[in-house]
Amino acid sequence: TYRKCSSTGSGPHPQKKKWKSKMFDQKTKTIRDYRRLINKIVTDPSFERPYGCWGTKNINGFIQDVFCEFAATPIVLADANSCRMFAEELAKEAGIENCPDKGYFASYLTNGKHYVSLDGKHRTRCLKDFLDNEISFTGMTVDDHGNKVRVRNKFFKDLKPEVQNRFLNSRICLTLFEDVKKEDLSKIFLSLNANETLTKQHKRNALQTPFAVWTRKVARDYRAFFKSMLNESGLAAMKPEEIISKYYLHAEDNKSEVGDRGLNALYHKGVGLQWKETYSSKSRLKTENILSVLNSLNSVVPLSQKKSLLFFLIAEKIVDENLLITNEQLFVDKVVSLDDSLDKQSRKKQSEAAESGETVLADYYFEQMRLNWSSGYRSIRQTTIWTEISKDLESYGISQNVLQAAK
């Protein structure tokens, strides 16, 4: 799939040049030798899943496999120096002075990182933490003579020397990619995980687009907010990044498609480009301002995940009209009460209307609530509830921004 050749020369039959080094090399290393490499490995957030994907069962299972020398699934790395030199050759052939790929790999090398992790971050982290006595192991150990002893919650330092030695001399598999372009790293990562349980957001995150970089940063900045709304599996599935993406699409157009088709198109359109070439800085700022409102509100009155879209829709209006929430508890109580009231009223109206003929459910507030993020209907719901709130902002704990009021 990844051929290392380049067209050179001119005319209808350009000469082909084959690059000297291999695409990848497969080898085994002892844990003792791999330990020396661990601090030279860097993880590009594009190519790995969050730490939350591994629990105690995974950790104990992997350490057990190492003891028994069953750890056959390779840890996959890219050789940063080889890739940097390959980028230089490609740039020279193409007559390009400033090569982004060269800068990408060179930045890691400058910081003492010689390898980019493409698959196996959790295994590498598990080995490092176990050897550094950060985590314990429960399972069957094996010593140099093949004797097996079951242990419970034992740190590496507490194991017998002959057991430690067996572990350090156990071998793991490595696949080392050489001479690949930065854009190919995403393809390799997705190929490696083709049969794994990657979520659609994991796959979007692997694309080399500035939008993925931005969503990861915002998710980190508001981690406490999302952690209060989602469970660990939701965080590991990159739900925060997916929600931020939906917020951005809505901020750009409140009737936009925010399902998988819309999200995939959003990420793909920026591959290999700069932010300003394809994305809106205005929508980015608006999304961050909305999140700031929600985060401030949630720090005082915890918001339920069930009502998260409701508060997002209202927070957008608050940002648009430059308003302030001055009484968080009153605001939350009144908004939830109004939402429930509109739900009940619309059910009653639909039931009465149905007695005299057919009705279109999507015309009613309760159905718009059920449709959730569906394009078009969320904006109708937003208009309906904001119309009621705006009749008496003060009663909802909302006031004008001081600077705006002074104008």
PDB file of N, CA and C in Angstrom, residues 166-220:
ATOM      1  N   ARG A 166      13.139 -12.753  35.001  1.00  0.00           N
ATOM      2  CA  ARG A 166      12.341 -13.439  33.969  1.00  0.00           C
ATOM      3  C   ARG A 166      11.488 -12.429  33.212  1.00  0.00           C
ATOM      4  N   PHE A 167      10.884 -11.512  33.947  1.00  0.00           N
ATOM      5  CA  PHE A 167      10.033 -10.504  33.311  1.00  0.00           C
ATOM      6  C   PHE A 167      10.863  -9.621  32.378  1.00  0.00           C
ATOM      7  N   LEU A 168      12.016  -9.157  32.852  1.00  0.00           N
ATOM      8  CA  LEU A 168      12.868  -8.270  32.061  1.00  0.00           C
ATOM      9  C   LEU A 168      13.434  -8.957  30.821  1.00  0.00           C
ATOM     10  N   ASN A 169      13.577 -10.286  30.885  1.00  0.00           N
ATOM     11  CA  ASN A 169      14.111 -11.022  29.740  1.00  0.00           C
ATOM     12  C   ASN A 169      13.019 -11.548  28.802  1.00  0.00           C
ATOM     13  N   SER A 170      11.759 -11.366  29.198  1.00  0.00           N
ATOM     14  CA  SER A 170      10.661 -11.760  28.310  1.00  0.00           C
ATOM     15  C   SER A 170      10.660 -10.837  27.098  1.00  0.00           C
ATOM     16  N   ARG A 171      10.150 -11.333  25.969  1.00  0.00           N
ATOM     17  CA  ARG A 171      10.221 -10.578  24.719  1.00  0.00           C
ATOM     18  C   ARG A 171       8.834 -10.124  24.280  1.00  0.00           C
ATOM     19  N   ILE A 172       8.811  -8.947  23.673  1.00  0.00           N
ATOM     20  CA  ILE A 172       7.588  -8.431  23.059  1.00  0.00           C
ATOM     21  C   ILE A 172       7.885  -8.137  21.589  1.00  0.00           C
ATOM     22  N   CYS A 173       6.825  -8.035  20.795  1.00  0.00           N
ATOM     23  CA  CYS A 173       6.970  -7.793  19.353  1.00  0.00           C
ATOM     24  C   CYS A 173       6.884  -6.299  19.048  1.00  0.00           C
ATOM     25  N   LEU A 174       7.718  -5.846  18.123  1.00  0.00           N
ATOM     26  CA  LEU A 174       7.699  -4.457  17.672  1.00  0.00           C
ATOM     27  C   LEU A 174       7.588  -4.414  16.156  1.00  0.00           C
ATOM     28  N   THR A 175       6.820  -3.459  15.663  1.00  0.00           N
ATOM     29  CA  THR A 175       6.816  -3.136  14.236  1.00  0.00           C
ATOM     30  C   THR A 175       7.260  -1.693  14.121  1.00  0.00           C
ATOM     31  N   LEU A 176       8.349  -1.463  13.390  1.00  0.00           N
ATOM     32  CA  LEU A 176       8.922  -0.127  13.275  1.00  0.00           C
ATOM     33  C   LEU A 176       8.779   0.365  11.831  1.00  0.00           C
ATOM     34  N   PHE A 177       7.967   1.413  11.637  1.00  0.00           N
ATOM     35  CA  PHE A 177       7.771   1.987  10.305  1.00  0.00           C
ATOM     36  C   PHE A 177       8.874   3.004  10.011  1.00  0.00           C
ATOM     37  N   GLU A 178       9.372   2.937   8.792  1.00  0.00           N
ATOM     38  CA  GLU A 178      10.411   3.860   8.344  1.00  0.00           C
ATOM     39  C   GLU A 178       9.982   4.467   7.002  1.00  0.00           C
ATOM     40  N   ASP A 179      10.467   5.644   6.710  1.00  0.00           N
ATOM     41  CA  ASP A 179      10.215   6.280   5.409  1.00  0.00           C
ATOM     42  C   ASP A 179       8.730   6.389   5.072  1.00  0.00           C
ATOM     43  N   VAL A 180       7.959   6.977   5.990  1.00  0.00           N
ATOM     44  CA  VAL A 180       6.545   7.241   5.710  1.00  0.00           C
ATOM     45  C   VAL A 180       6.273   8.722   5.917  1.00  0.00           C
ATOM     46  N   LYS A 181       5.309   9.220   5.178  1.00  0.00           N
ATOM     47  CA  LYS A 181       4.912  10.616   5.301  1.00  0.00           C
ATOM     48  C   LYS A 181       3.962  10.782   6.482  1.00  0.00           C
ATOM     49  N   LYS A 182       3.870  12.010   6.961  1.00  0.00           N
ATOM     50  CA  LYS A 182       2.999  12.284   8.098  1.00  0.00           C
ATOM     51  C   LYS A 182       1.567  11.878   7.808  1.00  0.00           C
ATOM     52  N   GLU A 183       1.088  12.171   6.599  1.00  0.00           N
ATOM     53  CA  GLU A 183      -0.312  11.864   6.261  1.00  0.00           C
ATOM     54  C   GLU A 183      -0.561  10.355   6.250  1.00  0.00           C
ATOM     55  N   ASP A 184       0.520   9.563   5.998  1.00  0.00           N
ATOM     56  CA  ASP A 184       0.357   8.112   5.975  1.00  0.00           C
ATOM     57  C   ASP A 184       0.232   7.520   7.378  1.00  0.00           C
ATOM     58  N   LEU A 185       0.683   8.255   8.388  1.00  0.00           N
ATOM     59  CA  LEU A 185       0.578   7.752   9.756  1.00  0.00           C
ATOM     60  C   LEU A 185      -0.881   7.508  10.132  1.00  0.00           C
ATOM     61  N   SER A 186      -1.778   8.409   9.712  1.00  0.00           N
ATOM     62  CA  SER A 186      -3.207   8.237   9.997  1.00  0.00           C
ATOM     63  C   SER A 186      -3.739   6.988   9.312  1.00  0.00           C
ATOM     64  N   LYS A 187      -3.318   6.774   8.061  1.00  0.00           N
ATOM     65  CA  LYS A 187      -3.786   5.601   7.314  1.00  0.00           C
ATOM     66  C   LYS A 187      -3.314   4.314   7.982  1.00  0.00           C
ATOM     67  N   ILE A 188      -2.069   4.324   8.452  1.00  0.00           N
ATOM     68  CA  ILE A 188      -1.532   3.146   9.129  1.00  0.00           C
ATOM     69  C   ILE A 188      -2.312   2.877  10.416  1.00  0.00           C
ATOM     70  N   PHE A 189      -2.555   3.930  11.184  1.00  0.00           N
ATOM     71  CA  PHE A 189      -3.294   3.784  12.445  1.00  0.00           C
ATOM     72  C   PHE A 189      -4.683   3.198  12.199  1.00  0.00           C
ATOM     73  N   LEU A 190      -5.403   3.742  11.208  1.00  0.00           N
ATOM     74  CA  LEU A 190      -6.753   3.260  10.918  1.00  0.00           C
ATOM     75  C   LEU A 190      -6.724   1.832  10.392  1.00  0.00           C
ATOM     76  N   SER A 191      -5.695   1.502   9.605  1.00  0.00           N
ATOM     77  CA  SER A 191      -5.559   0.140   9.096  1.00  0.00           C
ATOM     78  C   SER A 191      -5.293  -0.844  10.233  1.00  0.00           C
ATOM     79  N   LEU A 192      -4.432  -0.456  11.161  1.00  0.00           N
ATOM     80  CA  LEU A 192      -4.110  -1.312  12.301  1.00  0.00           C
ATOM     81  C   LEU A 192      -5.336  -1.583  13.164  1.00  0.00           C
ATOM     82  N   ASN A 193      -6.238  -0.600  13.215  1.00  0.00           N
ATOM     83  CA  ASN A 193      -7.413  -0.706  14.087  1.00  0.00           C
ATOM     84  C   ASN A 193      -8.702  -1.001  13.326  1.00  0.00           C
ATOM     85  N   ALA A 194      -8.556  -1.479  12.076  1.00  0.00           N
ATOM     86  CA  ALA A 194      -9.727  -1.718  11.232  1.00  0.00           C
ATOM     87  C   ALA A 194     -10.712  -2.691  11.863  1.00  0.00           C
ATOM     88  N   ASN A 195     -10.215  -3.670  12.615  1.00  0.00           N
ATOM     89  CA  ASN A 195     -11.087  -4.682  13.220  1.00  0.00           C
ATOM     90  C   ASN A 195     -11.272  -4.474  14.719  1.00  0.00           C
ATOM     91  N   GLU A 196     -10.828  -3.313  15.203  1.00  0.00           N
ATOM     92  CA  GLU A 196     -10.959  -3.012  16.626  1.00  0.00           C
ATOM     93  C   GLU A 196     -12.214  -2.171  16.873  1.00  0.00           C
ATOM     94  N   THR A 197     -12.493  -1.942  18.145  1.00  0.00           N
ATOM     95  CA  THR A 197     -13.695  -1.209  18.515  1.00  0.00           C
ATOM     96  C   THR A 197     -13.430   0.295  18.569  1.00  0.00           C
ATOM     97  N   LEU A 198     -12.894   0.834  17.491  1.00  0.00           N
ATOM     98  CA  LEU A 198     -12.731   2.281  17.404  1.00  0.00           C
ATOM     99  C   LEU A 198     -14.098   2.908  17.161  1.00  0.00           C
ATOM    100  N   THR A 199     -14.396   3.976  17.873  1.00  0.00           N
ATOM    101  CA  THR A 199     -15.630   4.695  17.601  1.00  0.00           C
ATOM    102  C   THR A 199     -15.436   5.549  16.351  1.00  0.00           C
ATOM    103  N   LYS A 200     -16.520   6.053  15.824  1.00  0.00           N
ATOM    104  CA  LYS A 200     -16.430   6.920  14.647  1.00  0.00           C
ATOM    105  C   LYS A 200     -15.647   8.187  14.971  1.00  0.00           C
ATOM    106  N   GLN A 201     -15.751   8.646  16.217  1.00  0.00           N
ATOM    107  CA  GLN A 201     -14.996   9.835  16.613  1.00  0.00           C
ATOM    108  C   GLN A 201     -13.504   9.528  16.720  1.00  0.00           C
ATOM    109  N   HIS A 202     -13.135   8.325  17.160  1.00  0.00           N
ATOM    110  CA  HIS A 202     -11.726   7.935  17.156  1.00  0.00           C
ATOM    111  C   HIS A 202     -11.157   8.032  15.745  1.00  0.00           C
ATOM    112  N   LYS A 203     -11.928   7.567  14.770  1.00  0.00           N
ATOM    113  CA  LYS A 203     -11.460   7.576  13.379  1.00  0.00           C
ATOM    114  C   LYS A 203     -11.367   9.007  12.849  1.00  0.00           C
ATOM    115  N   ARG A 204     -12.318   9.853  13.218  1.00  0.00           N
ATOM    116  CA  ARG A 204     -12.227  11.257  12.800  1.00  0.00           C
ATOM    117  C   ARG A 204     -11.013  11.929  13.437  1.00  0.00           C
ATOM    118  N   ASN A 205     -10.760  11.577  14.695  1.00  0.00           N
ATOM    119  CA  ASN A 205      -9.637  12.168  15.419  1.00  0.00           C
ATOM    120  C   ASN A 205      -8.290  11.840  14.772  1.00  0.00           C
ATOM    121  N   ALA A 206      -8.220  10.707  14.082  1.00  0.00           N
ATOM    122  CA  ALA A 206      -6.958  10.279  13.469  1.00  0.00           C
ATOM    123  C   ALA A 206      -6.615  11.071  12.214  1.00  0.00           C
ATOM    124  N   LEU A 207      -7.567  11.803  11.662  1.00  0.00           N
ATOM    125  CA  LEU A 207      -7.312  12.567  10.447  1.00  0.00           C
ATOM    126  C   LEU A 207      -6.415  13.765  10.752  1.00  0.00           C
ATOM    127  N   GLN A 208      -5.525  14.066   9.806  1.00  0.00           N
ATOM    128  CA  GLN A 208      -4.592  15.182   9.984  1.00  0.00           C
ATOM    129  C   GLN A 208      -5.258  16.497   9.583  1.00  0.00           C
ATOM    130  N   THR A 209      -6.130  16.962  10.458  1.00  0.00           N
ATOM    131  CA  THR A 209      -6.880  18.186  10.227  1.00  0.00           C
ATOM    132  C   THR A 209      -6.783  19.089  11.445  1.00  0.00           C
ATOM    133  N   PRO A 210      -6.712  20.410  11.264  1.00  0.00           N
ATOM    134  CA  PRO A 210      -6.628  21.324  12.415  1.00  0.00           C
ATOM    135  C   PRO A 210      -7.882  21.260  13.287  1.00  0.00           C
ATOM    136  N   PHE A 211      -8.979  20.776  12.714  1.00  0.00           N
ATOM    137  CA  PHE A 211     -10.201  20.697  13.513  1.00  0.00           C
ATOM    138  C   PHE A 211     -10.050  19.661  14.635  1.00  0.00           C
ATOM    139  N   ALA A 212      -9.400  18.543  14.334  1.00  0.00           N
ATOM    140  CA  ALA A 212      -9.171  17.514  15.354  1.00  0.00           C
ATOM    141  C   ALA A 212      -8.258  18.043  16.456  1.00  0.00           C
ATOM    142  N   VAL A 213      -7.250  18.815  16.072  1.00  0.00           N
ATOM    143  CA  VAL A 213      -6.332  19.413  17.050  1.00  0.00           C
ATOM    144  C   VAL A 213      -7.107  20.343  17.982  1.00  0.00           C
ATOM    145  N   TRP A 214      -7.993  21.150  17.405  1.00  0.00           N
ATOM    146  CA  TRP A 214      -8.763  22.107  18.201  1.00  0.00           C
ATOM    147  C   TRP A 214      -9.726  21.400  19.152  1.00  0.00           C
ATOM    148  N   THR A 215     -10.453  20.397  18.675  1.00  0.00           N
ATOM    149  CA  THR A 215     -11.419  19.713  19.549  1.00  0.00           C
ATOM    150  C   THR A 215     -10.714  19.025  20.713  1.00  0.00           C
ATOM    151  N   ARG A 216      -9.528  18.465  20.454  1.00  0.00           N
ATOM    152  CA  ARG A 216      -8.786  17.829  21.556  1.00  0.00           C
ATOM    153  C   ARG A 216      -8.379  18.858  22.603  1.00  0.00           C
ATOM    154  N   LYS A 217      -7.953  20.025  22.154  1.00  0.00           N
ATOM    155  CA  LYS A 217      -7.540  21.080  23.084  1.00  0.00           C
ATOM    156  C   LYS A 217      -8.733  21.556  23.929  1.00  0.00           C
ATOM    157  N   VAL A 218      -9.868  21.788  23.273  1.00  0.00           N
ATOM    158  CA  VAL A 218     -11.054  22.265  23.994  1.00  0.00           C
ATOM    159  C   VAL A 218     -11.542  21.199  24.971  1.00  0.00           C
ATOM    160  N   ALA A 219     -11.489  19.931  24.561  1.00  0.00           N
ATOM    161  CA  ALA A 219     -11.900  18.842  25.456  1.00  0.00           C
ATOM    162  C   ALA A 219     -11.010  18.795  26.693  1.00  0.00           C
ATOM    163  N   ARG A 220      -9.712  19.059  26.509  1.00  0.00           N
ATOM    164  CA  ARG A 220      -8.797  19.108  27.666  1.00  0.00           C
ATOM    165  C   ARG A 220      -9.120  20.306  28.553  1.00  0.00           C
TER     166      ARG A 220
END
